[in-house]
Coordinates of C-alpha atoms in Angstrom, one line a residue:
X1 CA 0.0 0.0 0.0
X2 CA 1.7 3.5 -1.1
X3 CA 0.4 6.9 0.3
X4 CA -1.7 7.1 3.2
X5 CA -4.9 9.2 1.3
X6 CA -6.6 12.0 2.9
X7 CA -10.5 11.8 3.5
X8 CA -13.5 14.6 4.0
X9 CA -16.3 14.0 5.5
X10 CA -19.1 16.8 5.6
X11 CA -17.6 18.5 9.1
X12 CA -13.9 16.8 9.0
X13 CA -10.9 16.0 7.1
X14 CA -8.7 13.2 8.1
X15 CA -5.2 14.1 7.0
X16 CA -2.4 11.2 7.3
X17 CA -0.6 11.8 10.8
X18 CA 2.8 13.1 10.7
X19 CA 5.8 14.2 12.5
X20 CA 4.6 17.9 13.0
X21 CA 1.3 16.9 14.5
X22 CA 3.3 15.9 17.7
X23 CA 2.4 19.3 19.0
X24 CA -1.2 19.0 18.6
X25 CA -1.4 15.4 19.9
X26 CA 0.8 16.7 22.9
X27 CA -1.9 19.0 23.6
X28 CA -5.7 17.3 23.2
X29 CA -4.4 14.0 24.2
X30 CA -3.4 13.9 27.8
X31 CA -6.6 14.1 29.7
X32 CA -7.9 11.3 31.6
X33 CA -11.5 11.7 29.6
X34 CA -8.9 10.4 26.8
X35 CA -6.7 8.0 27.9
X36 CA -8.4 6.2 31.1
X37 CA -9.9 3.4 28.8
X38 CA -6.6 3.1 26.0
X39 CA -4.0 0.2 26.6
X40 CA -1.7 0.5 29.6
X41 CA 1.3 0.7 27.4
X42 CA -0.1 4.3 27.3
X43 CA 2.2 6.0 30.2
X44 CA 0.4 8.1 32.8
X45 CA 0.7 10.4 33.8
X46 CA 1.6 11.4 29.7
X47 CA 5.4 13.0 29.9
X48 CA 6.3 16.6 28.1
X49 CA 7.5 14.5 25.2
X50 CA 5.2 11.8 24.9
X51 CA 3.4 12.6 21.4
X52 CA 6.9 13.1 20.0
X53 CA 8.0 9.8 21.3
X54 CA 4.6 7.8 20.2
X55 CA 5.1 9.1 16.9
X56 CA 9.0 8.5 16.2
X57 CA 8.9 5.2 18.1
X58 CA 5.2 3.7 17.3
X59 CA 3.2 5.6 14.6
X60 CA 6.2 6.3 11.5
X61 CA 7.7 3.0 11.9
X62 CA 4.0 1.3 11.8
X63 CA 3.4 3.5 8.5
X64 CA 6.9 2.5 7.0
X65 CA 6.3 -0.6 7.6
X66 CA 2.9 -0.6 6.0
X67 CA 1.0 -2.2 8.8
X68 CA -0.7 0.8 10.3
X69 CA -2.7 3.7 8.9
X70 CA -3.1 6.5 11.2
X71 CA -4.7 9.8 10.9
X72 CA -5.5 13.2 12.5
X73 CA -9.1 13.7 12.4
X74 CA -9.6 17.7 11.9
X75 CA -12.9 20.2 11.4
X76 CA -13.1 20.5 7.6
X77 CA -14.5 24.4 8.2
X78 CA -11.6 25.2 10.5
X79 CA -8.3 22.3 8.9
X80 CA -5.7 23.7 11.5
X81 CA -7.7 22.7 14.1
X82 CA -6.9 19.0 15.2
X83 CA -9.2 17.5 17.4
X84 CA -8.7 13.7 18.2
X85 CA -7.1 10.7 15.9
X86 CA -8.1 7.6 14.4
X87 CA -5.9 4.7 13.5
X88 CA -5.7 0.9 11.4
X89 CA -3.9 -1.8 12.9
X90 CA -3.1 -5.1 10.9
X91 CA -3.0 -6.9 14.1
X92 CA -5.3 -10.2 15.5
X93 CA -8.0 -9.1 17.6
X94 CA -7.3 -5.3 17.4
X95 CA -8.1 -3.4 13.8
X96 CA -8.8 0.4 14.8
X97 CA -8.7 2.4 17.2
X98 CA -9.3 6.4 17.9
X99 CA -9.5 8.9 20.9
X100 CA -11.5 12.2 20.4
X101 CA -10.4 15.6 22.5
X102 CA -13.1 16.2 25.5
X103 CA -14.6 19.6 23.7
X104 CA -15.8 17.4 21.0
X105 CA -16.8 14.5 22.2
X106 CA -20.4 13.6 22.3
X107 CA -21.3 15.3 18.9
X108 CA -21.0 12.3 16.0
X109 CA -17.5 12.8 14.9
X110 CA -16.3 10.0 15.7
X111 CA -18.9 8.1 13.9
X112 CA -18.6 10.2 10.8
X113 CA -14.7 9.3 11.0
X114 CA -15.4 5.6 11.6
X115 CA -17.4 5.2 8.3
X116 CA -14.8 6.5 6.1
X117 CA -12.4 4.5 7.8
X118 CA -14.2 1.3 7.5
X119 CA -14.7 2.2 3.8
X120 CA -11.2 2.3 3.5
X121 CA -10.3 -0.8 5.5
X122 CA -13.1 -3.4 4.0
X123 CA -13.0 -1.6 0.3
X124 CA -9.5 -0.3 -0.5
X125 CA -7.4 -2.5 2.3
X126 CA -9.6 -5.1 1.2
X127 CA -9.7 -6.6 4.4
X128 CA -12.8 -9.3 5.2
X129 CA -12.8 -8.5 8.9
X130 CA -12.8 -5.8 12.0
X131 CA -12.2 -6.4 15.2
X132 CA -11.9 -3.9 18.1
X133 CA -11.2 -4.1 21.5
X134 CA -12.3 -1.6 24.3
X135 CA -13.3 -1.3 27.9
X136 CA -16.3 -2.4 29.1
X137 CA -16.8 1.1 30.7
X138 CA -16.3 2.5 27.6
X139 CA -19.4 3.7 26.6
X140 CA -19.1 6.5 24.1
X141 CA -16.7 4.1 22.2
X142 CA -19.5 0.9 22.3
X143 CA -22.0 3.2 20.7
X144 CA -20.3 3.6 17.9
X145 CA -19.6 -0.2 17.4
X146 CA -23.3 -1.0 17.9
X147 CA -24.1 1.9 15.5
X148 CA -22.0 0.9 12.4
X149 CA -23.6 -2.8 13.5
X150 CA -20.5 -4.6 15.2
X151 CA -21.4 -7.4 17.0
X152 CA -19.5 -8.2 20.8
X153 CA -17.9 -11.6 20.4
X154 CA -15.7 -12.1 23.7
X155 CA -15.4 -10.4 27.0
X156 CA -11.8 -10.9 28.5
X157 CA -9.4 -9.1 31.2
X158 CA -7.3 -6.3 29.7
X159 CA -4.7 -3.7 31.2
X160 CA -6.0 0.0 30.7
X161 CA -4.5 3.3 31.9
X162 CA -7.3 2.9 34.7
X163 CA -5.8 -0.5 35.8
X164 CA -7.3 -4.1 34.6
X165 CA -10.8 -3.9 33.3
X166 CA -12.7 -6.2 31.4
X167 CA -12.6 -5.9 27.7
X168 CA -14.6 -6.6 24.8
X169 CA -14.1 -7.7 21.6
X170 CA -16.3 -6.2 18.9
X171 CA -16.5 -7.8 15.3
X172 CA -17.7 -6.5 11.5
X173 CA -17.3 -8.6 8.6
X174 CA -17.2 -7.0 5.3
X175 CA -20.3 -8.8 4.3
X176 CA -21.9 -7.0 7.4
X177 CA -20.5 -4.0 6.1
X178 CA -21.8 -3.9 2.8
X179 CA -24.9 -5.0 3.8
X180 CA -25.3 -2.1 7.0
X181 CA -23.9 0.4 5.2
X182 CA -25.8 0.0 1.8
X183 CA -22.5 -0.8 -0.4
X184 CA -22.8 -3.1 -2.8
X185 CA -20.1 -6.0 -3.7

């Protein structure tokens, strides 16, 4: 896969994360609103230079190496205003994954991002199936599963910023897909 694309949405554009959006990262991403339900490998409290490290050490290599697709999700009426991120993963059991800023949570962005994502990862990637993990106590983040019609196939332990939690495991096939979100094969 070459180029990471940029996609609009009617209030966003997601623009391929890249070095130079450490700053913004550094600054909507360390709130416990954010980061209470994300993997432990998350360090908490976040240090001064932890976007620039999680995108030297995590996010460009993952690109490089073509296994990850990772974005900055932005208001399409306002571009230099970043608010949250969204990623792919070609890993087992763990396929996407986002976080949202607190000021905009709550208002369907993350939804709008997801479909265009999806589209991406079942159409252009390709890929027959999606699977997500999250908190159970993740709320905000199970609403949008149930909305784009995952279904909840396993309920394990996992290690969270907030300590262990159980964790689901949300599934989409692409013939799910197509079917849910009217696209035709």
């Amino acid at each position: 896969m070459g180029s990471i694309p940029t996609f609009h949405t009617s209030r966003l554009l997601l623009t391929p994360l890249q070095a130079s959006d450490a700053a913004a990262i550094q600054q909507l991403f360390p709130h416990w609103e954010v980061v209470r339900y994300l993997d432990s490998r998350v360090p908490w409290p976040y240090p001064d230079d932890g976007a620039e490290q999680y995108v030297q050490n995590v996010v460009l290599p993952g690109i490089r190496e073509g296994k990850e697709w990772h974005w900055m999700i932005r208001l399409s009426e306002k571009p230099e205003q970043c608010i949250g991120s969204i990623s792919l993963y070609d890993q087992p059991r763990n396929n996407r994954g986002f976080w949202l800023s607190p000021p905009w949570q709550g208002q369907g962005y993350m939804q709008e991002a997801c479909e265009v994502i999806n589209r991406f990862w079942f159409e252009t990637l390709q890929r027959p199936l999606m699977q997500v993990p999250k908190a159970v106590g993740n709320t905000g983040s199970r609403r949008v599963s149930e909305r784009e019609g995952m279904r909840l196939i396993e309920v394990t332990e996992g290690n969270f910023v907030s300590g262990s939690l159980a964790k689901e495991i949300w599934e989409l096939r692409r013939e799910d897909w197509l079917n849910h979100s009217g696209v035709r094969s």
